[in-house]
Coordinates of C-alpha atoms and ligand atoms in Angstrom, one line a residue:
M1 CA 124.8 122.7 75.4
R2 CA 128.4 121.6 75.4
I3 CA 129.5 119.2 78.1
C4 CA 132.8 117.5 78.9
I5 CA 132.9 114.2 80.8
V6 CA 136.3 113.4 82.3
G7 CA 136.5 109.6 82.9
A8 CA 134.4 107.3 80.9
G9 CA 134.0 104.2 83.1
P10 CA 130.6 103.0 84.2
R11 CA 129.9 106.3 86.1
G12 CA 130.7 108.6 83.2
T13 CA 128.8 106.4 80.9
G14 CA 125.8 106.3 83.3
V15 CA 125.8 110.1 83.5
L16 CA 126.0 110.4 79.7
Q17 CA 123.1 108.0 79.4
R18 CA 121.0 110.2 81.6
L19 CA 122.1 113.5 79.9
C20 CA 121.1 112.1 76.5
A21 CA 117.8 110.7 77.9
L22 CA 116.9 114.1 79.4
S23 CA 117.9 116.4 76.6
S24 CA 118.5 116.5 72.9
G25 CA 121.0 118.4 70.8
L26 CA 123.8 118.0 73.3
E27 CA 127.5 118.1 72.3
V28 CA 129.5 115.9 74.7
H29 CA 133.3 115.5 74.8
V30 CA 134.2 112.3 76.6
V31 CA 137.8 112.2 77.8
D32 CA 139.6 108.9 78.9
P33 CA 142.8 107.2 77.9
Y34 CA 140.9 103.9 78.1
P35 CA 138.0 102.8 75.9
P36 CA 134.8 104.7 76.7
G37 CA 132.2 102.5 78.6
P38 CA 134.5 100.0 80.3
G39 CA 137.2 102.6 81.0
R40 CA 140.2 101.3 82.8
I41 CA 138.8 98.6 85.2
W42 CA 136.6 96.9 82.6
R43 CA 138.6 97.3 79.4
R44 CA 138.7 94.4 77.0
A45 CA 142.5 94.3 76.9
Q46 CA 143.1 92.5 80.1
P47 CA 143.3 88.8 81.0
D48 CA 139.9 87.2 81.1
L49 CA 141.2 85.4 84.2
L50 CA 140.1 88.4 86.1
W51 CA 136.4 88.3 87.1
M52 CA 133.7 90.7 88.2
N53 CA 133.0 90.2 91.9
S54 CA 129.3 90.6 91.4
P55 CA 127.3 87.7 89.8
V56 CA 125.9 88.5 86.3
G57 CA 122.4 88.8 87.6
G58 CA 123.4 91.5 90.0
V59 CA 124.7 94.0 87.5
D60 CA 122.0 96.4 86.5
M61 CA 123.2 99.9 86.6
F62 CA 121.7 101.7 83.7
G63 CA 118.0 101.7 84.4
E64 CA 116.6 102.0 80.9
L65 CA 119.2 99.8 79.2
P66 CA 119.4 96.0 79.5
S67 CA 121.2 94.6 82.6
L68 CA 124.3 92.6 82.0
W69 CA 122.3 89.4 82.3
E70 CA 119.7 90.5 79.8
W71 CA 122.4 91.7 77.5
V72 CA 124.4 88.4 77.7
R73 CA 121.3 86.4 76.9
G74 CA 120.2 88.6 74.1
A75 CA 123.5 89.7 72.5
S76 CA 124.3 88.6 69.0
L77 CA 127.4 86.4 68.4
S78 CA 129.0 89.2 66.5
A79 CA 128.6 91.7 69.4
L80 CA 130.2 89.1 71.7
G81 CA 133.1 88.4 69.4
E82 CA 135.8 86.3 71.2
F83 CA 133.6 86.2 74.3
A84 CA 130.8 84.2 72.6
G85 CA 132.0 81.0 74.2
E86 CA 132.1 82.4 77.7
A87 CA 128.7 84.1 77.2
S88 CA 127.1 80.8 76.1
R89 CA 128.2 79.1 79.4
I90 CA 127.3 81.8 81.8
T91 CA 124.3 81.7 84.1
E92 CA 122.7 84.4 86.2
R93 CA 124.6 83.4 89.3
R94 CA 128.0 83.1 87.7
F95 CA 130.7 85.7 87.4
A96 CA 131.6 87.3 84.1
S97 CA 135.2 87.9 83.2
R98 CA 136.0 91.6 83.4
P99 CA 136.6 91.9 79.6
L100 CA 133.1 90.4 78.9
A101 CA 131.6 92.9 81.3
G102 CA 133.7 95.5 79.3
V103 CA 132.0 94.5 76.1
Y104 CA 128.7 95.2 77.8
Y105 CA 129.8 98.6 79.0
E106 CA 131.0 99.4 75.4
Q107 CA 127.6 98.6 74.1
V108 CA 125.9 100.7 76.8
F109 CA 128.2 103.6 75.9
T110 CA 127.4 103.2 72.2
E111 CA 123.7 103.2 72.8
A112 CA 123.9 106.2 75.3
A113 CA 126.1 108.2 72.9
A114 CA 123.6 107.7 70.0
G115 CA 121.5 110.4 71.7
A116 CA 124.1 113.2 71.3
R117 CA 127.0 114.5 69.2
V118 CA 129.7 112.7 71.1
H119 CA 133.5 113.3 70.6
V120 CA 135.8 110.7 72.3
H121 CA 139.3 111.9 73.3
R122 CA 141.6 109.0 74.2
C123 CA 143.8 110.9 76.6
R124 CA 143.9 112.3 80.1
A125 CA 142.4 115.7 81.0
V126 CA 145.0 117.7 83.0
D127 CA 143.3 121.0 83.9
V128 CA 140.1 122.9 83.8
R129 CA 140.0 126.7 83.8
D130 CA 137.2 129.3 83.8
H131 CA 136.9 130.7 80.3
G132 CA 134.5 133.7 80.4
S133 CA 131.3 132.0 81.5
A134 CA 132.5 128.7 79.9
Q135 CA 135.0 126.1 80.9
A136 CA 138.3 125.3 79.2
V137 CA 139.4 121.7 79.6
W138 CA 143.0 121.0 78.8
L139 CA 143.9 117.6 77.5
E140 CA 147.3 116.0 77.8
G141 CA 149.5 116.9 74.8
S142 CA 147.0 119.3 73.3
S143 CA 147.9 122.9 72.5
S144 CA 144.3 124.3 72.8
P145 CA 141.6 123.5 75.2
L146 CA 138.1 122.1 74.7
V147 CA 135.6 124.9 75.5
V148 CA 132.4 123.7 77.0
D149 CA 129.6 124.9 79.2
A150 CA 130.0 122.3 82.0
V151 CA 132.5 119.7 83.1
I152 CA 131.7 116.5 84.9
L153 CA 134.5 114.7 86.7
T154 CA 134.0 110.9 86.9
Q155 CA 137.6 109.7 87.3
G156 CA 136.9 106.7 89.4
H157 CA 139.7 105.1 91.3
V158 CA 142.5 107.7 90.9
G159 CA 146.1 107.0 91.9
A160 CA 147.9 108.2 95.1
R161 CA 151.4 109.4 95.7
P162 CA 153.3 106.8 97.8
S163 CA 153.2 107.2 101.5
P164 CA 156.5 107.8 103.4
A165 CA 156.4 104.1 104.5
S166 CA 156.0 103.0 100.9
L167 CA 158.8 105.3 99.7
S168 CA 161.1 103.9 102.3
L169 CA 160.3 100.3 101.4
A170 CA 160.8 101.1 97.7
S171 CA 164.1 102.7 98.3
Y172 CA 165.2 99.7 100.4
A173 CA 164.1 97.4 97.5
D174 CA 166.1 99.6 95.0
S175 CA 169.3 99.4 97.0
H176 CA 169.1 95.7 97.7
G177 CA 167.8 94.4 94.4
L178 CA 164.4 93.5 95.7
T179 CA 160.9 93.9 94.2
Y180 CA 158.4 96.3 95.8
R181 CA 154.9 97.1 94.5
P182 CA 153.1 100.0 96.3
P183 CA 149.3 99.8 96.7
G184 CA 147.4 99.8 93.3
H185 CA 145.6 97.6 90.8
A186 CA 146.8 94.0 90.6
S187 CA 149.1 93.2 87.7
E188 CA 151.6 90.7 86.5
V189 CA 155.0 91.5 88.0
S190 CA 157.5 90.2 85.4
S191 CA 160.5 90.6 87.7
L192 CA 159.3 87.8 90.0
Q193 CA 161.1 84.6 89.3
P194 CA 159.7 81.1 89.6
G195 CA 160.0 79.9 93.2
E196 CA 160.9 83.3 94.5
S197 CA 159.4 84.2 97.9
V198 CA 156.9 87.0 97.6
L199 CA 155.0 88.7 100.5
L200 CA 151.5 89.7 99.7
R201 CA 150.2 92.2 102.2
G202 CA 146.4 92.5 102.1
M203 CA 143.9 89.7 101.6
G204 CA 140.9 91.5 100.0
L205 CA 139.9 91.5 96.3
T206 CA 143.1 92.9 95.0
F207 CA 144.9 90.0 96.7
I208 CA 142.6 87.5 94.9
D209 CA 143.4 89.2 91.5
Q210 CA 147.1 89.2 92.3
V211 CA 147.1 85.5 93.2
T212 CA 145.2 84.7 90.0
L213 CA 147.6 86.6 87.8
L214 CA 150.7 85.0 89.4
T215 CA 149.4 81.4 89.2
Q216 CA 146.8 80.8 86.4
G217 CA 148.2 83.8 84.7
R218 CA 151.6 82.0 84.6
G219 CA 150.1 78.8 83.1
G220 CA 149.0 76.9 86.2
K221 CA 145.7 75.0 85.9
F222 CA 143.0 73.7 88.2
R223 CA 141.7 70.2 87.8
R224 CA 138.7 68.8 89.5
T225 CA 139.1 65.3 91.1
S226 CA 136.5 62.6 90.9
A227 CA 135.7 63.4 94.6
G228 CA 134.9 67.0 93.5
S229 CA 137.7 68.9 95.0
L230 CA 140.1 71.2 93.1
V231 CA 143.7 70.4 92.6
Y232 CA 146.3 72.9 91.3
E233 CA 148.7 71.8 88.7
P234 CA 151.6 74.3 88.7
S235 CA 153.3 75.4 85.5
G236 CA 156.6 75.8 87.4
E237 CA 156.6 79.5 86.6
E238 CA 154.9 80.6 89.9
P239 CA 156.6 82.4 92.7
V240 CA 155.8 81.2 96.3
L241 CA 153.2 83.6 97.7
Y242 CA 153.2 84.4 101.4
A243 CA 149.9 86.0 102.3
G244 CA 148.9 87.9 105.4
S245 CA 147.0 91.0 106.6
R246 CA 145.5 92.6 109.6
R247 CA 142.7 90.1 109.8
G248 CA 144.7 87.2 108.4
V249 CA 141.9 85.7 106.4
P250 CA 140.3 86.6 103.0
Y251 CA 136.9 88.1 102.6
H252 CA 133.9 85.8 103.0
A253 CA 132.9 84.2 99.7
K254 CA 129.8 85.6 97.8
P255 CA 126.8 83.5 98.7
T256 CA 125.1 81.3 96.1
S257 CA 122.1 80.1 98.2
S258 CA 118.8 82.1 98.4
L259 CA 116.6 83.2 101.2
I260 CA 113.9 80.7 102.0
A261 CA 111.7 83.1 103.9
G262 CA 112.2 86.0 101.5
P263 CA 113.7 89.4 102.4
P264 CA 113.2 90.6 105.9
P265 CA 111.3 93.9 106.2
L266 CA 114.0 96.5 106.5
P267 CA 115.0 98.9 108.0
R268 CA 113.5 97.7 111.2
F269 CA 115.8 98.9 114.1
F270 CA 118.3 101.3 112.4
S271 CA 116.7 103.9 110.2
R272 CA 117.2 107.5 109.2
S273 CA 115.5 108.6 112.3
A274 CA 118.2 107.1 114.5
A275 CA 119.6 109.7 116.9
G276 CA 123.3 110.2 117.7
S277 CA 126.5 111.4 116.3
D278 CA 128.9 108.8 117.8
F279 CA 128.8 105.8 115.6
R280 CA 130.3 103.2 117.9
G281 CA 128.8 104.5 121.0
Q282 CA 125.3 105.3 119.9
L283 CA 124.5 103.8 116.5
W284 CA 126.4 100.5 116.5
P285 CA 124.0 98.7 118.9
L286 CA 121.3 99.5 116.4
V287 CA 123.4 98.1 113.5
V288 CA 124.0 94.9 115.5
K289 CA 120.3 94.6 116.1
E290 CA 119.5 95.1 112.4
I291 CA 122.0 92.3 111.5
L292 CA 120.7 89.9 114.2
G293 CA 117.1 90.7 113.3
G294 CA 117.8 89.8 109.6
Y295 CA 119.5 86.6 110.7
Y296 CA 116.7 85.4 113.0
H297 CA 114.0 86.4 110.5
E298 CA 115.4 83.9 108.1
L299 CA 116.2 81.2 110.8
F300 CA 112.7 81.3 112.3
L301 CA 110.8 81.5 109.1
G302 CA 113.1 79.5 106.8
H303 CA 114.1 76.8 109.3
P304 CA 111.4 76.8 112.0
E305 CA 112.3 73.2 113.0
R306 CA 115.6 74.6 114.5
T307 CA 113.7 77.0 116.8
T308 CA 111.5 76.5 119.8
M309 CA 109.3 79.5 119.5
G310 CA 107.1 81.1 116.8
W311 CA 108.5 84.0 114.8
A312 CA 105.8 86.4 116.0
E313 CA 106.6 85.8 119.7
F314 CA 110.4 85.8 119.1
S315 CA 110.2 88.9 117.0
A316 CA 108.2 90.9 119.5
R317 CA 110.5 89.9 122.5
F318 CA 113.6 90.4 120.4
A319 CA 112.5 94.0 119.5
S320 CA 112.1 95.0 123.1
A321 CA 115.1 93.1 124.6
D322 CA 118.2 95.2 125.5
D323 CA 120.3 92.1 125.6
P324 CA 118.7 89.4 123.6
A325 CA 121.3 86.7 124.4
S326 CA 119.2 84.8 126.9
L327 CA 116.1 85.0 124.6
I328 CA 118.2 83.6 121.7
A329 CA 119.7 80.8 123.9
S330 CA 116.2 79.7 124.9
A331 CA 114.6 79.9 121.5
V332 CA 117.6 78.5 119.4
P333 CA 118.7 75.3 121.2
D334 CA 121.8 74.5 119.0
P335 CA 124.6 77.0 119.6
A336 CA 125.7 76.3 116.0
D337 CA 122.4 77.9 114.8
R338 CA 123.0 81.1 116.7
F339 CA 124.4 84.2 115.0
N340 CA 128.2 84.0 115.2
F341 CA 130.2 86.4 113.0
S342 CA 133.6 87.4 114.1
A343 CA 135.4 90.5 112.7
E344 CA 138.6 88.9 113.7
P345 CA 138.3 85.1 113.3
M346 CA 142.0 84.6 114.0
A347 CA 142.2 86.7 117.1
G348 CA 144.1 85.0 119.9
L349 CA 144.9 81.9 117.8
E350 CA 148.4 80.5 118.0
F351 CA 150.0 77.9 115.8
G352 CA 153.2 76.0 116.2
S353 CA 154.1 76.4 112.5
L354 CA 153.0 77.8 109.2
S355 CA 151.8 74.3 108.1
A356 CA 149.6 74.1 111.2
L357 CA 148.2 77.5 110.4
A358 CA 147.6 76.4 106.7
E359 CA 145.6 73.4 107.9
W360 CA 143.4 75.7 110.1
M361 CA 143.0 78.1 107.2
R362 CA 141.9 75.4 104.7
G363 CA 139.3 74.2 107.3
Y364 CA 138.1 77.8 107.8
L365 CA 137.8 78.4 104.0
Q366 CA 136.0 75.1 103.5
A367 CA 133.5 76.0 106.3
D368 CA 133.0 79.4 104.7
L369 CA 132.2 77.7 101.3
R370 CA 129.6 75.5 103.0
Q371 CA 128.1 78.4 104.9
R372 CA 127.7 80.4 101.7
S373 CA 126.3 77.7 99.5
D374 CA 124.3 75.3 101.6
S375 CA 120.6 75.9 102.0
R376 CA 120.8 74.9 105.7
H377 CA 122.8 78.1 106.3
T378 CA 120.5 80.7 104.7
A379 CA 120.2 82.6 108.0
V380 CA 123.6 84.1 107.1
L381 CA 121.9 85.6 104.0
G382 CA 119.3 87.2 106.3
A383 CA 122.1 88.7 108.3
L384 CA 123.7 90.1 105.1
E385 CA 120.3 91.7 104.3
G386 CA 120.3 93.4 107.7
L387 CA 123.9 94.5 107.2
S388 CA 123.2 95.9 103.7
S389 CA 120.3 97.9 105.1
A390 CA 122.5 99.1 108.0
V391 CA 125.2 100.3 105.6
M392 CA 122.7 102.2 103.6
T393 CA 121.3 103.9 106.7
T394 CA 124.8 104.7 107.9
L395 CA 125.6 106.4 104.6
E396 CA 122.3 108.3 104.8
L397 CA 123.3 109.6 108.3
S398 CA 126.8 110.6 107.1
G399 CA 126.0 114.3 107.7
Q400 CA 124.9 113.6 111.3
I401 CA 127.8 111.5 112.4
D402 CA 130.7 113.3 114.0
P403 CA 133.7 113.6 111.5
V404 CA 136.1 111.9 113.9
S405 CA 133.7 109.0 114.5
W406 CA 133.0 108.9 110.8
I407 CA 136.7 108.3 109.9
A408 CA 137.6 106.0 112.7
D409 CA 134.4 104.1 113.2
V410 CA 132.7 104.1 109.7
E411 CA 135.4 104.5 107.1
Q412 CA 138.2 102.6 108.8
W413 CA 136.1 100.0 110.7
F414 CA 132.5 99.4 109.8
L415 CA 132.6 99.7 106.0
P416 CA 135.7 97.5 105.7
F417 CA 134.0 95.0 108.0
A418 CA 130.9 95.1 105.8
S419 CA 133.0 94.5 102.7
Y420 CA 134.7 91.6 104.4
L421 CA 131.3 90.0 105.2
S422 CA 129.4 90.7 102.0
S423 CA 131.7 91.9 99.2
G424 CA 134.0 89.0 98.9
P425 CA 135.1 87.0 95.9
P426 CA 133.2 84.3 94.0
Q427 CA 133.3 80.9 95.9
R428 CA 135.5 79.4 93.2
R429 CA 138.3 81.8 94.2
L430 CA 138.3 80.5 97.8
A431 CA 138.3 76.9 96.5
E432 CA 141.3 77.8 94.4
L433 CA 143.1 79.3 97.4
I434 CA 142.6 76.0 99.2
A435 CA 144.1 74.1 96.3
L436 CA 147.0 76.6 96.0
S437 CA 147.7 76.2 99.7
E438 CA 147.7 72.4 99.3
A439 CA 150.1 72.8 96.4
G440 CA 152.4 74.9 98.5
I441 CA 152.1 77.9 96.2
V442 CA 150.1 80.1 98.6
R443 CA 151.3 80.1 102.2
F444 CA 149.3 81.9 104.9
L445 CA 151.2 84.1 107.4
G446 CA 148.4 85.0 109.9
P447 CA 146.8 88.1 111.3
Q448 CA 148.4 91.4 112.5
L449 CA 151.0 91.0 109.8
S450 CA 154.1 93.2 110.3
V451 CA 156.7 93.7 107.6
S452 CA 160.1 95.1 108.2
T453 CA 163.5 94.9 106.4
R454 CA 166.6 93.0 107.5
D455 CA 169.8 91.7 106.0
G456 CA 168.7 92.6 102.4
C457 CA 165.3 91.0 102.7
F458 CA 161.7 91.9 103.5
V459 CA 160.7 90.1 106.7
A460 CA 157.2 89.3 107.8
A461 CA 155.9 88.2 111.2
S462 CA 152.5 87.5 112.8
P463 CA 151.8 86.9 116.5
A464 CA 149.9 83.7 115.5
V465 CA 153.1 81.8 114.5
P466 CA 156.6 81.8 115.9
G467 CA 159.5 83.1 113.8
T468 CA 159.6 85.2 110.7
V469 CA 159.5 84.7 106.9
G470 CA 162.0 86.4 104.7
A471 CA 161.2 87.3 101.1
T472 CA 162.8 89.1 98.2
A473 CA 159.6 90.8 97.0
L474 CA 156.7 92.6 98.7
I475 CA 153.4 93.4 96.9
E476 CA 151.0 95.7 98.7
A477 CA 147.9 93.8 97.7
R478 CA 145.3 96.6 98.1
L479 CA 144.1 99.6 96.1
A480 CA 145.6 103.0 96.8
E481 CA 143.4 105.2 99.0
P482 CA 144.2 108.7 97.8
T483 CA 142.9 112.0 99.2
V484 CA 142.6 115.2 97.3
E485 CA 146.0 116.1 98.7
T486 CA 147.8 112.9 97.8
T487 CA 146.3 112.0 94.5
T488 CA 148.4 111.8 91.4
D489 CA 145.5 112.9 89.2
P490 CA 146.8 116.0 87.4
L491 CA 143.4 117.7 87.0
V492 CA 142.5 117.4 90.7
N493 CA 146.0 118.6 91.6
A494 CA 145.7 121.7 89.4
L495 CA 142.3 122.6 90.8
F496 CA 143.4 121.9 94.4
H497 CA 146.5 124.1 94.2
R498 CA 144.4 127.0 93.0
G499 CA 141.8 126.5 95.7
E500 CA 139.1 125.5 93.2
C501 CA 138.4 122.2 94.9
I502 CA 138.7 121.1 98.5
A503 CA 139.0 117.8 100.4
D504 CA 136.1 116.7 102.4
A505 CA 137.0 117.1 106.1
G506 CA 136.0 113.6 107.0
T507 CA 137.1 111.5 104.0
G508 CA 139.8 113.6 102.3
R509 CA 138.1 112.9 99.0
L510 CA 136.6 115.6 96.7
A511 CA 134.0 117.7 98.4
V512 CA 130.8 118.3 96.5
R513 CA 127.5 119.9 97.3
D514 CA 124.5 119.3 95.0
H515 CA 127.0 117.4 92.8
R516 CA 129.0 120.6 92.3
L517 CA 132.7 121.0 93.3
V518 CA 133.1 123.0 96.5
T519 CA 135.8 125.7 96.3
K520 CA 138.2 126.9 99.0
S521 CA 135.9 129.9 99.7
G522 CA 133.1 127.4 100.6
E523 CA 131.0 128.1 97.5
T524 CA 130.1 125.7 94.8
H525 CA 131.3 126.1 91.2
P526 CA 128.2 126.4 89.0
R527 CA 129.8 124.6 86.1
R528 CA 131.9 121.9 87.6
F529 CA 130.4 118.6 88.7
A530 CA 131.7 115.4 90.1
A531 CA 130.7 111.8 91.1
G532 CA 132.2 108.5 91.7
P533 CA 134.5 106.6 94.2
F534 CA 136.8 109.6 94.6
V535 CA 133.9 111.9 95.5
T536 CA 132.8 112.1 99.1
A537 CA 129.1 111.8 98.4
V538 CA 129.8 108.7 96.3
R539 CA 129.6 106.5 99.3
T540 CA 125.9 107.1 99.2
S541 CA 125.7 107.0 95.4
E542 CA 127.3 103.5 95.2
F543 CA 124.0 102.3 96.5
G544 CA 121.9 104.4 94.1
F545 CA 124.0 104.4 91.0
Y546 CA 121.2 105.3 88.5
A547 CA 119.5 107.8 90.9
V548 CA 122.7 109.7 91.4
N549 CA 123.5 109.8 87.7
D550 CA 120.0 111.1 87.0
S551 CA 120.1 113.8 89.6
L552 CA 123.6 114.9 88.5
A553 CA 122.5 115.1 84.9
R554 CA 119.5 117.2 85.9
A555 CA 121.7 119.5 87.9
V556 CA 124.0 119.9 84.8
L557 CA 121.2 120.6 82.5
S558 CA 119.5 123.0 84.8
D559 CA 122.3 125.5 84.1
D560 CA 121.6 125.4 80.4
G561 CA 120.9 128.8 78.9
Ligands
FAD1 C1 139.7 96.0 90.3 C2 138.3 96.4 90.7 C3 137.3 95.5 90.5 C4 136.0 95.9 90.8 N1 135.0 94.9 90.7 C5 133.7 95.3 90.9 C6 132.6 94.4 90.8 O1 132.8 93.2 90.4 N2 131.4 94.8 91.0 C7 131.1 96.1 91.4 O2 130.0 96.4 91.6 N3 132.1 96.9 91.6 C8 133.4 96.6 91.4 N4 134.4 97.5 91.5 C9 134.0 98.9 92.0 C10 134.1 100.0 90.9 O3 134.2 101.2 91.6 C11 132.9 100.1 90.0 O4 132.6 98.8 89.4 C12 133.1 101.0 88.7 O5 134.2 100.6 87.9 C13 133.3 102.4 89.2 O6 133.0 103.2 88.0 P1 133.6 104.6 87.8 O7 133.3 105.0 86.4 O8 133.2 105.5 88.9 O9 135.2 104.5 87.9 P2 136.2 103.7 87.0 O10 135.7 102.4 86.6 O11 137.5 103.7 87.8 O12 136.4 104.6 85.8 C14 137.0 105.9 85.8 C15 137.7 106.2 84.5 O13 138.2 107.6 84.6 C16 139.4 107.6 83.8 N5 140.2 108.7 84.3 C17 140.8 108.9 85.5 N6 141.5 110.1 85.6 C18 141.3 110.7 84.3 C19 141.7 111.9 83.8 N7 142.5 112.8 84.5 N8 141.4 112.2 82.5 C20 140.7 111.3 81.8 N9 140.2 110.1 82.3 C21 140.5 109.8 83.5 C22 140.1 106.3 84.1 O14 140.9 105.9 83.0 C23 138.8 105.3 84.1 O15 138.6 104.7 82.9 C24 135.7 97.2 91.2 C25 136.7 98.1 91.4 C26 138.0 97.7 91.1 C27 139.1 98.7 91.3

């Protein structure tokens, strides 16, 4: 059987691995302008200042192949090449640089590819057409197509055409000699001058990458003082980075502590059998209960001295309580021990100046670092276990949730909130932000950030501080969120314009059924498959990477003959 995989990042590599494990004698064409295995995000050729956001011990995506941690421990020095030094220092709980992870993905690809006749094409695929009962895949710059029996689209994070708001900011920047970067992957912006005022809109993971590139990437260094705190020593090449967002704070740091009581039994309150199609109205109370249940499981069993009731009694009364606040107040005497996560930690706060806001922010970040590392605060980890279970259940219920509620409540609210709580940067990055703030390189703007243009500048404002900040550059520090209609991917564009793929009504991403592309007529194409972040069902698959790859590979192979 001849197969073409378009996009050879971790997903395409994982699918290749399953195809080769399940069948012999395959001929597979792998198409990607970036190196197969790491693909674009994990390629070796990028600064090793950029890190994975998952600790090494948490990266195990290929089932039958060694996990990243097993590989780092067992790899030969020659396989590690210039990363041997980094690998020798790494521990299970640390964060690998993206290029080191890329070397791992290269090895995974090589091992997976050994099971088939694999041809790598280092370019983009731009179209797929029916070719009798086969598929013709057109590659950029090629005069004849690859003819295969099945095509698998695993293009990952595809680009998006700029929104009207982005276009207007870009055009303002052009006509006033300013710098504007639309949403996308973080990168060095060479036009930014030392000391120039730059607005960063967005404080998630792309923001962290962007700050790293514009500070350490420009030669700045962190030094640890004898008291243990970090100090930033500027190189003098850095711009001044003004950071703000809707929430106004960065994501919570990744925890390094461990559960004392062990994982809570989950799901307990919010499972697949939950009834309701309105997420906020009907399902959210169950999500809250799951998170609270996880928190108190750890508090009562891991820190019983801070509670006044046995877990068995609390657990039973908590399960039946409609409003457990008074139960919690009586069983957990210190209010500081009670669950207290805010989706909007800056809501309603007002500061007299940016420096007062900066002081608050450094205290907030320090408290977050303590919460996520100190064994006295492990109840937070219990809450994150409950949250992770609730996210999984929500994804499993995606077909049941009303599409309007799905977009507004799940896509735009709950999943970003879950990322903010649990998918943040390594702790070191928040410690660096504190040091950069002390050095005056990073300056925080506050929540509900608004950006406008005035007198040849970008102007930022937040209700938390009086006045405005003017800047000569604006970087949208977040990834683009394309839909099938707005993506710049040429292959998806071609299929969409011919009605050979459609957007999912809820998410706008590629619609698939049984891993197969859905066409405008509502049927599935028997020989075109897709998976990954740009595919609607992927929300579920992100939590079952190996299982989805396996099931997709079986679907592809079932068409053989
Ligand atoms: C900056 C960043 C950091 C991340 N960090 C983490 C992390 O630390 N931990 C974690 O679990 N997840 C992380 N993620 C999530 C990420 O989704 C996964 O880690 C993983 O990379 C997804 O794999 P993928 O193969 O689906 O997509 P990608 O890794 O995006 O790979 C897709 C590949 O398809 C190629 N491609 C696209 N279009 C075409 C075309 N038309 N023709 C040919 N090739 C094409 C691209 O060049 C790319 O190499 C991160 C994501 C980003 C953007």
